JSON list of C-alpha atoms in Angstrom, two decimals:
[
{"chain": "E", "resi": 46, "resn": "MET", "atom": "CA", "xyz": [106.84, 98.22, 112.77]},
{"chain": "E", "resi": 47, "resn": "VAL", "atom": "CA", "xyz": [108.17, 101.25, 110.64]},
{"chain": "E", "resi": 48, "resn": "GLU", "atom": "CA", "xyz": [105.64, 101.69, 107.10]},
{"chain": "E", "resi": 49, "resn": "LEU", "atom": "CA", "xyz": [108.39, 102.19, 103.70]},
{"chain": "E", "resi": 50, "resn": "ILE", "atom": "CA", "xyz": [107.07, 104.58, 101.24]},
{"chain": "E", "resi": 51, "resn": "SER", "atom": "CA", "xyz": [108.17, 105.07, 97.65]},
{"chain": "E", "resi": 52, "resn": "GLU", "atom": "CA", "xyz": [109.25, 108.23, 97.61]},
{"chain": "E", "resi": 53, "resn": "VAL", "atom": "CA", "xyz": [108.75, 109.26, 93.65]},
{"chain": "E", "resi": 54, "resn": "ASP", "atom": "CA", "xyz": [110.43, 112.88, 91.85]},
{"chain": "E", "resi": 55, "resn": "LYS", "atom": "CA", "xyz": [107.84, 114.82, 89.18]},
{"chain": "E", "resi": 56, "resn": "ASN", "atom": "CA", "xyz": [108.62, 112.32, 86.41]},
{"chain": "E", "resi": 57, "resn": "ASP", "atom": "CA", "xyz": [107.77, 109.61, 88.72]},
{"chain": "E", "resi": 58, "resn": "ASN", "atom": "CA", "xyz": [111.64, 107.67, 88.82]},
{"chain": "E", "resi": 59, "resn": "PHE", "atom": "CA", "xyz": [111.95, 106.54, 92.05]},
{"chain": "E", "resi": 60, "resn": "LEU", "atom": "CA", "xyz": [114.38, 107.59, 94.85]},
{"chain": "E", "resi": 61, "resn": "ARG", "atom": "CA", "xyz": [114.11, 106.11, 98.00]},
{"chain": "E", "resi": 62, "resn": "LEU", "atom": "CA", "xyz": [111.90, 104.52, 101.03]},
{"chain": "E", "resi": 63, "resn": "ARG", "atom": "CA", "xyz": [111.06, 106.98, 102.92]},
{"chain": "E", "resi": 64, "resn": "ASP", "atom": "CA", "xyz": [109.10, 106.59, 106.29]},
{"chain": "E", "resi": 65, "resn": "ARG", "atom": "CA", "xyz": [105.36, 107.17, 106.17]},
{"chain": "E", "resi": 66, "resn": "GLU", "atom": "CA", "xyz": [104.83, 109.51, 108.87]},
{"chain": "E", "resi": 67, "resn": "GLU", "atom": "CA", "xyz": [107.33, 111.70, 106.76]},
{"chain": "E", "resi": 68, "resn": "PHE", "atom": "CA", "xyz": [104.97, 112.04, 103.38]},
{"chain": "E", "resi": 69, "resn": "TYR", "atom": "CA", "xyz": [102.81, 113.78, 106.26]},
{"chain": "E", "resi": 70, "resn": "SER", "atom": "CA", "xyz": [105.05, 116.66, 105.99]},
{"chain": "E", "resi": 71, "resn": "GLY", "atom": "CA", "xyz": [104.17, 117.32, 102.30]},
{"chain": "E", "resi": 72, "resn": "GLU", "atom": "CA", "xyz": [107.63, 117.98, 101.08]},
{"chain": "E", "resi": 73, "resn": "HIS", "atom": "CA", "xyz": [107.79, 114.68, 99.52]},
{"chain": "E", "resi": 74, "resn": "ILE", "atom": "CA", "xyz": [105.76, 113.01, 96.39]},
{"chain": "E", "resi": 75, "resn": "HIS", "atom": "CA", "xyz": [105.12, 108.95, 96.10]},
{"chain": "E", "resi": 76, "resn": "ARG", "atom": "CA", "xyz": [102.77, 106.50, 94.35]},
{"chain": "E", "resi": 77, "resn": "ALA", "atom": "CA", "xyz": [99.57, 105.72, 95.31]},
{"chain": "E", "resi": 78, "resn": "ALA", "atom": "CA", "xyz": [96.81, 102.69, 93.17]},
{"chain": "E", "resi": 79, "resn": "GLN", "atom": "CA", "xyz": [93.51, 102.62, 93.05]},
{"chain": "E", "resi": 80, "resn": "LEU", "atom": "CA", "xyz": [90.43, 99.89, 91.92]},
{"chain": "E", "resi": 81, "resn": "ILE", "atom": "CA", "xyz": [87.09, 100.74, 89.97]},
{"chain": "E", "resi": 82, "resn": "LEU", "atom": "CA", "xyz": [85.23, 97.44, 90.86]},
{"chain": "E", "resi": 83, "resn": "LEU", "atom": "CA", "xyz": [81.83, 97.68, 89.15]},
{"chain": "E", "resi": 84, "resn": "ASN", "atom": "CA", "xyz": [80.09, 94.45, 89.48]},
{"chain": "E", "resi": 85, "resn": "PRO", "atom": "CA", "xyz": [77.78, 92.60, 87.43]},
{"chain": "E", "resi": 86, "resn": "GLU", "atom": "CA", "xyz": [75.42, 95.86, 87.36]},
{"chain": "E", "resi": 87, "resn": "ASN", "atom": "CA", "xyz": [77.58, 97.82, 86.16]},
{"chain": "E", "resi": 88, "resn": "LYS", "atom": "CA", "xyz": [77.71, 100.02, 89.26]},
{"chain": "E", "resi": 89, "resn": "MET", "atom": "CA", "xyz": [81.31, 101.13, 90.77]},
{"chain": "E", "resi": 90, "resn": "LEU", "atom": "CA", "xyz": [82.54, 100.92, 94.30]},
{"chain": "E", "resi": 91, "resn": "ILE", "atom": "CA", "xyz": [83.02, 103.51, 96.77]},
{"chain": "E", "resi": 92, "resn": "GLN", "atom": "CA", "xyz": [84.31, 104.17, 100.15]},
{"chain": "E", "resi": 93, "resn": "LYS", "atom": "CA", "xyz": [83.26, 106.67, 102.78]},
{"chain": "E", "resi": 94, "resn": "ARG", "atom": "CA", "xyz": [87.31, 107.47, 103.98]},
{"chain": "E", "resi": 95, "resn": "SER", "atom": "CA", "xyz": [87.25, 106.72, 107.90]},
{"chain": "E", "resi": 96, "resn": "SER", "atom": "CA", "xyz": [87.24, 110.13, 110.18]},
{"chain": "E", "resi": 97, "resn": "LYS", "atom": "CA", "xyz": [90.79, 109.15, 111.34]},
{"chain": "E", "resi": 98, "resn": "LYS", "atom": "CA", "xyz": [92.73, 109.02, 107.84]},
{"chain": "E", "resi": 99, "resn": "ARG", "atom": "CA", "xyz": [95.28, 111.14, 107.89]},
{"chain": "E", "resi": 100, "resn": "TRP", "atom": "CA", "xyz": [95.13, 112.21, 104.25]},
{"chain": "E", "resi": 101, "resn": "TYR", "atom": "CA", "xyz": [90.97, 113.10, 103.34]},
{"chain": "E", "resi": 102, "resn": "PRO", "atom": "CA", "xyz": [89.14, 111.77, 106.07]},
{"chain": "E", "resi": 103, "resn": "ASN", "atom": "CA", "xyz": [85.06, 111.38, 105.28]},
{"chain": "E", "resi": 104, "resn": "ARG", "atom": "CA", "xyz": [85.71, 111.61, 102.19]},
{"chain": "E", "resi": 105, "resn": "TYR", "atom": "CA", "xyz": [84.93, 109.14, 99.51]},
{"chain": "E", "resi": 106, "resn": "THR", "atom": "CA", "xyz": [87.67, 107.70, 97.49]},
{"chain": "E", "resi": 107, "resn": "TYR", "atom": "CA", "xyz": [87.96, 104.31, 95.19]},
{"chain": "E", "resi": 108, "resn": "SER", "atom": "CA", "xyz": [86.83, 101.37, 96.31]},
{"chain": "E", "resi": 109, "resn": "VAL", "atom": "CA", "xyz": [90.33, 100.19, 97.58]},
{"chain": "E", "resi": 110, "resn": "SER", "atom": "CA", "xyz": [93.02, 102.84, 97.32]},
{"chain": "E", "resi": 111, "resn": "GLY", "atom": "CA", "xyz": [97.10, 101.87, 98.68]},
{"chain": "E", "resi": 112, "resn": "THR", "atom": "CA", "xyz": [100.02, 103.77, 99.24]},
{"chain": "E", "resi": 113, "resn": "VAL", "atom": "CA", "xyz": [103.51, 101.74, 97.16]},
{"chain": "E", "resi": 114, "resn": "ALA", "atom": "CA", "xyz": [105.78, 100.85, 99.64]},
{"chain": "E", "resi": 115, "resn": "ASP", "atom": "CA", "xyz": [108.82, 99.01, 98.46]},
{"chain": "E", "resi": 116, "resn": "GLU", "atom": "CA", "xyz": [106.79, 97.06, 95.65]},
{"chain": "E", "resi": 117, "resn": "SER", "atom": "CA", "xyz": [105.93, 97.33, 91.61]},
{"chain": "E", "resi": 118, "resn": "TYR", "atom": "CA", "xyz": [101.75, 99.26, 91.61]},
{"chain": "E", "resi": 119, "resn": "GLU", "atom": "CA", "xyz": [100.43, 96.03, 90.47]},
{"chain": "E", "resi": 120, "resn": "ALA", "atom": "CA", "xyz": [101.17, 94.14, 93.80]},
{"chain": "E", "resi": 121, "resn": "CYS", "atom": "CA", "xyz": [100.29, 96.98, 96.00]},
{"chain": "E", "resi": 122, "resn": "MET", "atom": "CA", "xyz": [96.74, 96.11, 94.36]},
{"chain": "E", "resi": 123, "resn": "MET", "atom": "CA", "xyz": [96.43, 93.22, 95.35]},
{"chain": "E", "resi": 124, "resn": "ARG", "atom": "CA", "xyz": [98.28, 93.68, 98.86]},
{"chain": "E", "resi": 125, "resn": "GLU", "atom": "CA", "xyz": [95.29, 96.29, 99.21]},
{"chain": "E", "resi": 126, "resn": "MET", "atom": "CA", "xyz": [91.90, 94.63, 97.75]},
{"chain": "E", "resi": 127, "resn": "LEU", "atom": "CA", "xyz": [92.79, 92.05, 100.76]},
{"chain": "E", "resi": 128, "resn": "GLU", "atom": "CA", "xyz": [93.72, 94.65, 103.12]},
{"chain": "E", "resi": 129, "resn": "GLU", "atom": "CA", "xyz": [90.84, 96.80, 102.80]},
{"chain": "E", "resi": 130, "resn": "ILE", "atom": "CA", "xyz": [87.53, 94.82, 101.12]},
{"chain": "E", "resi": 131, "resn": "GLY", "atom": "CA", "xyz": [88.69, 90.74, 102.02]},
{"chain": "E", "resi": 132, "resn": "ILE", "atom": "CA", "xyz": [88.59, 89.93, 98.10]},
{"chain": "E", "resi": 133, "resn": "SER", "atom": "CA", "xyz": [91.10, 89.45, 95.21]},
{"chain": "E", "resi": 134, "resn": "ILE", "atom": "CA", "xyz": [90.22, 89.48, 91.59]},
{"chain": "E", "resi": 135, "resn": "PRO", "atom": "CA", "xyz": [91.67, 89.41, 88.39]},
{"chain": "E", "resi": 136, "resn": "PHE", "atom": "CA", "xyz": [92.48, 92.96, 87.86]},
{"chain": "E", "resi": 137, "resn": "ARG", "atom": "CA", "xyz": [94.21, 95.58, 84.96]},
{"chain": "E", "resi": 138, "resn": "LYS", "atom": "CA", "xyz": [96.11, 98.74, 84.44]},
{"chain": "E", "resi": 139, "resn": "LEU", "atom": "CA", "xyz": [94.17, 101.99, 82.73]},
{"chain": "E", "resi": 140, "resn": "PHE", "atom": "CA", "xyz": [95.89, 105.12, 83.20]},
{"chain": "E", "resi": 141, "resn": "LYS", "atom": "CA", "xyz": [97.79, 107.34, 85.46]},
{"chain": "E", "resi": 142, "resn": "ILE", "atom": "CA", "xyz": [97.45, 110.32, 86.89]},
{"chain": "E", "resi": 143, "resn": "SER", "atom": "CA", "xyz": [99.38, 112.86, 89.08]},
{"chain": "E", "resi": 144, "resn": "CYS", "atom": "CA", "xyz": [97.86, 114.60, 92.03]},
{"chain": "E", "resi": 145, "resn": "ILE", "atom": "CA", "xyz": [100.99, 116.52, 92.56]},
{"chain": "E", "resi": 146, "resn": "PHE", "atom": "CA", "xyz": [100.05, 119.91, 94.14]},
{"chain": "E", "resi": 147, "resn": "GLU", "atom": "CA", "xyz": [103.48, 122.22, 95.07]},
{"chain": "E", "resi": 148, "resn": "ASN", "atom": "CA", "xyz": [105.17, 119.33, 95.55]},
{"chain": "E", "resi": 149, "resn": "LYS", "atom": "CA", "xyz": [103.25, 117.39, 98.05]},
{"chain": "E", "resi": 150, "resn": "GLY", "atom": "CA", "xyz": [100.82, 114.41, 96.60]},
{"chain": "E", "resi": 151, "resn": "ALA", "atom": "CA", "xyz": [101.05, 111.48, 94.59]},
{"chain": "E", "resi": 152, "resn": "PHE", "atom": "CA", "xyz": [100.86, 109.86, 90.91]},
{"chain": "E", "resi": 153, "resn": "HIS", "atom": "CA", "xyz": [98.67, 107.10, 91.62]},
{"chain": "E", "resi": 154, "resn": "THR", "atom": "CA", "xyz": [98.24, 104.64, 88.95]},
{"chain": "E", "resi": 155, "resn": "VAL", "atom": "CA", "xyz": [94.15, 103.28, 88.11]},
{"chain": "E", "resi": 156, "resn": "PHE", "atom": "CA", "xyz": [92.85, 99.41, 88.10]},
{"chain": "E", "resi": 157, "resn": "SER", "atom": "CA", "xyz": [90.28, 98.01, 86.61]},
{"chain": "E", "resi": 158, "resn": "GLY", "atom": "CA", "xyz": [88.14, 94.75, 87.91]},
{"chain": "E", "resi": 159, "resn": "ARG", "atom": "CA", "xyz": [84.72, 93.50, 87.56]},
{"chain": "E", "resi": 160, "resn": "CYS", "atom": "CA", "xyz": [83.53, 90.78, 90.11]},
{"chain": "E", "resi": 161, "resn": "SER", "atom": "CA", "xyz": [81.08, 88.22, 90.63]},
{"chain": "E", "resi": 162, "resn": "ALA", "atom": "CA", "xyz": [77.71, 88.83, 92.45]},
{"chain": "E", "resi": 163, "resn": "LYS", "atom": "CA", "xyz": [78.90, 86.79, 95.15]},
{"chain": "E", "resi": 164, "resn": "ILE", "atom": "CA", "xyz": [81.70, 88.27, 95.81]},
{"chain": "E", "resi": 165, "resn": "ALA", "atom": "CA", "xyz": [79.81, 91.87, 95.61]},
{"chain": "E", "resi": 166, "resn": "ASN", "atom": "CA", "xyz": [77.76, 90.31, 98.53]},
{"chain": "E", "resi": 167, "resn": "SER", "atom": "CA", "xyz": [80.82, 88.56, 100.40]},
{"chain": "E", "resi": 168, "resn": "ILE", "atom": "CA", "xyz": [82.69, 92.44, 100.05]},
{"chain": "E", "resi": 169, "resn": "ARG", "atom": "CA", "xyz": [83.95, 94.20, 104.10]},
{"chain": "E", "resi": 170, "resn": "PRO", "atom": "CA", "xyz": [85.44, 97.04, 104.39]},
{"chain": "E", "resi": 171, "resn": "ASP", "atom": "CA", "xyz": [87.91, 96.89, 107.39]},
{"chain": "E", "resi": 172, "resn": "PRO", "atom": "CA", "xyz": [86.93, 99.55, 109.25]},
{"chain": "E", "resi": 173, "resn": "GLU", "atom": "CA", "xyz": [89.97, 101.34, 109.99]},
{"chain": "E", "resi": 174, "resn": "GLU", "atom": "CA", "xyz": [89.60, 102.39, 106.50]},
{"chain": "E", "resi": 175, "resn": "ALA", "atom": "CA", "xyz": [86.20, 103.15, 105.82]},
{"chain": "E", "resi": 176, "resn": "VAL", "atom": "CA", "xyz": [82.68, 103.92, 107.20]},
{"chain": "E", "resi": 177, "resn": "PHE", "atom": "CA", "xyz": [81.26, 102.45, 104.66]},
{"chain": "E", "resi": 178, "resn": "VAL", "atom": "CA", "xyz": [81.08, 100.92, 101.27]},
{"chain": "E", "resi": 179, "resn": "GLU", "atom": "CA", "xyz": [78.35, 101.57, 98.27]},
{"chain": "E", "resi": 180, "resn": "TRP", "atom": "CA", "xyz": [77.79, 100.62, 94.92]},
{"chain": "E", "resi": 181, "resn": "ILE", "atom": "CA", "xyz": [77.15, 103.69, 92.19]},
{"chain": "E", "resi": 182, "resn": "GLU", "atom": "CA", "xyz": [76.29, 104.06, 88.12]},
{"chain": "E", "resi": 183, "resn": "LEU", "atom": "CA", "xyz": [79.50, 105.58, 87.47]},
{"chain": "E", "resi": 184, "resn": "GLU", "atom": "CA", "xyz": [77.58, 108.55, 85.85]},
{"chain": "E", "resi": 185, "resn": "GLU", "atom": "CA", "xyz": [75.91, 109.27, 88.72]},
{"chain": "E", "resi": 186, "resn": "LEU", "atom": "CA", "xyz": [79.38, 109.34, 90.39]},
{"chain": "E", "resi": 187, "resn": "HIS", "atom": "CA", "xyz": [80.47, 111.83, 87.08]},
{"chain": "E", "resi": 188, "resn": "ARG", "atom": "CA", "xyz": [77.78, 113.83, 88.10]},
{"chain": "E", "resi": 189, "resn": "ALA", "atom": "CA", "xyz": [78.22, 113.98, 92.46]},
{"chain": "E", "resi": 190, "resn": "VAL", "atom": "CA", "xyz": [81.85, 114.88, 91.07]},
{"chain": "E", "resi": 191, "resn": "ARG", "atom": "CA", "xyz": [81.08, 118.01, 89.59]},
{"chain": "E", "resi": 192, "resn": "ALA", "atom": "CA", "xyz": [78.56, 119.15, 92.20]},
{"chain": "E", "resi": 193, "resn": "GLU", "atom": "CA", "xyz": [79.72, 119.18, 95.87]},
{"chain": "E", "resi": 194, "resn": "PRO", "atom": "CA", "xyz": [84.21, 118.07, 94.91]},
{"chain": "E", "resi": 195, "resn": "GLU", "atom": "CA", "xyz": [84.99, 118.41, 98.40]},
{"chain": "E", "resi": 196, "resn": "LYS", "atom": "CA", "xyz": [82.68, 115.21, 99.15]},
{"chain": "E", "resi": 197, "resn": "TYR", "atom": "CA", "xyz": [85.57, 113.53, 96.63]},
{"chain": "E", "resi": 198, "resn": "THR", "atom": "CA", "xyz": [89.50, 112.42, 97.46]},
{"chain": "E", "resi": 199, "resn": "PRO", "atom": "CA", "xyz": [91.32, 114.86, 94.68]},
{"chain": "E", "resi": 200, "resn": "SER", "atom": "CA", "xyz": [92.38, 110.96, 92.65]},
{"chain": "E", "resi": 201, "resn": "LEU", "atom": "CA", "xyz": [88.89, 109.90, 92.60]},
{"chain": "E", "resi": 202, "resn": "ARG", "atom": "CA", "xyz": [87.92, 113.55, 90.97]},
{"chain": "E", "resi": 203, "resn": "ALA", "atom": "CA", "xyz": [90.77, 112.95, 88.64]},
{"chain": "E", "resi": 204, "resn": "GLY", "atom": "CA", "xyz": [90.13, 109.35, 87.84]},
{"chain": "E", "resi": 205, "resn": "ILE", "atom": "CA", "xyz": [86.54, 110.00, 86.62]},
{"chain": "E", "resi": 206, "resn": "ILE", "atom": "CA", "xyz": [86.55, 113.35, 85.05]},
{"chain": "E", "resi": 207, "resn": "LYS", "atom": "CA", "xyz": [89.48, 111.51, 83.12]},
{"chain": "E", "resi": 208, "resn": "ILE", "atom": "CA", "xyz": [87.34, 108.35, 82.16]},
{"chain": "E", "resi": 209, "resn": "PHE", "atom": "CA", "xyz": [84.30, 110.55, 80.77]},
{"chain": "E", "resi": 210, "resn": "GLN", "atom": "CA", "xyz": [86.57, 113.30, 79.15]},
{"chain": "E", "resi": 211, "resn": "GLU", "atom": "CA", "xyz": [89.20, 111.06, 77.66]},
{"chain": "E", "resi": 212, "resn": "GLY", "atom": "CA", "xyz": [87.09, 108.06, 76.57]},
{"chain": "E", "resi": 213, "resn": "TYR", "atom": "CA", "xyz": [88.04, 104.90, 78.77]},
{"chain": "E", "resi": 214, "resn": "GLY", "atom": "CA", "xyz": [84.17, 104.67, 79.45]},
{"chain": "E", "resi": 215, "resn": "LYS", "atom": "CA", "xyz": [84.56, 101.75, 76.68]},
{"chain": "E", "resi": 216, "resn": "TYR", "atom": "CA", "xyz": [86.15, 99.84, 79.63]},
{"chain": "E", "resi": 217, "resn": "PHE", "atom": "CA", "xyz": [82.68, 100.91, 81.63]},
{"chain": "E", "resi": 218, "resn": "PHE", "atom": "CA", "xyz": [79.31, 101.14, 79.54]}
]
């Protein structure tokens, strides 16, 4: 089955659905959704992407990261959360970031959610998506992103920097 992805223009206006493979050319812009998942200790779950991933293999990213198909950002997040880490929790939209370089990349909508200790301990990442997951304090992640940016996906770097530069930390601390 061919997976279709939403193509958008530089202003995030929907253009058409395209085969996922067409986006690997770097000639199209797509939409993506990410989740900042916090546990009761205010630590964020991050995943190290599988080496088999075509976009940013072996880099750290959000706990859940999905490409928007013929659906809303919210529907994508609900679907990806179940597929990637096997949970479903309430979440809310935080902000949108643009990671577009030379007419390729994506508009990323970042959501946040908080889980109970029981749910945090039940998370089992999809091995096709992630080599492993870990919980990390936001401030520690912010320092790591600045010190070694090449270890993180561009969207995670942009999202964490935005949290600390624009005062979104009030939602987490």
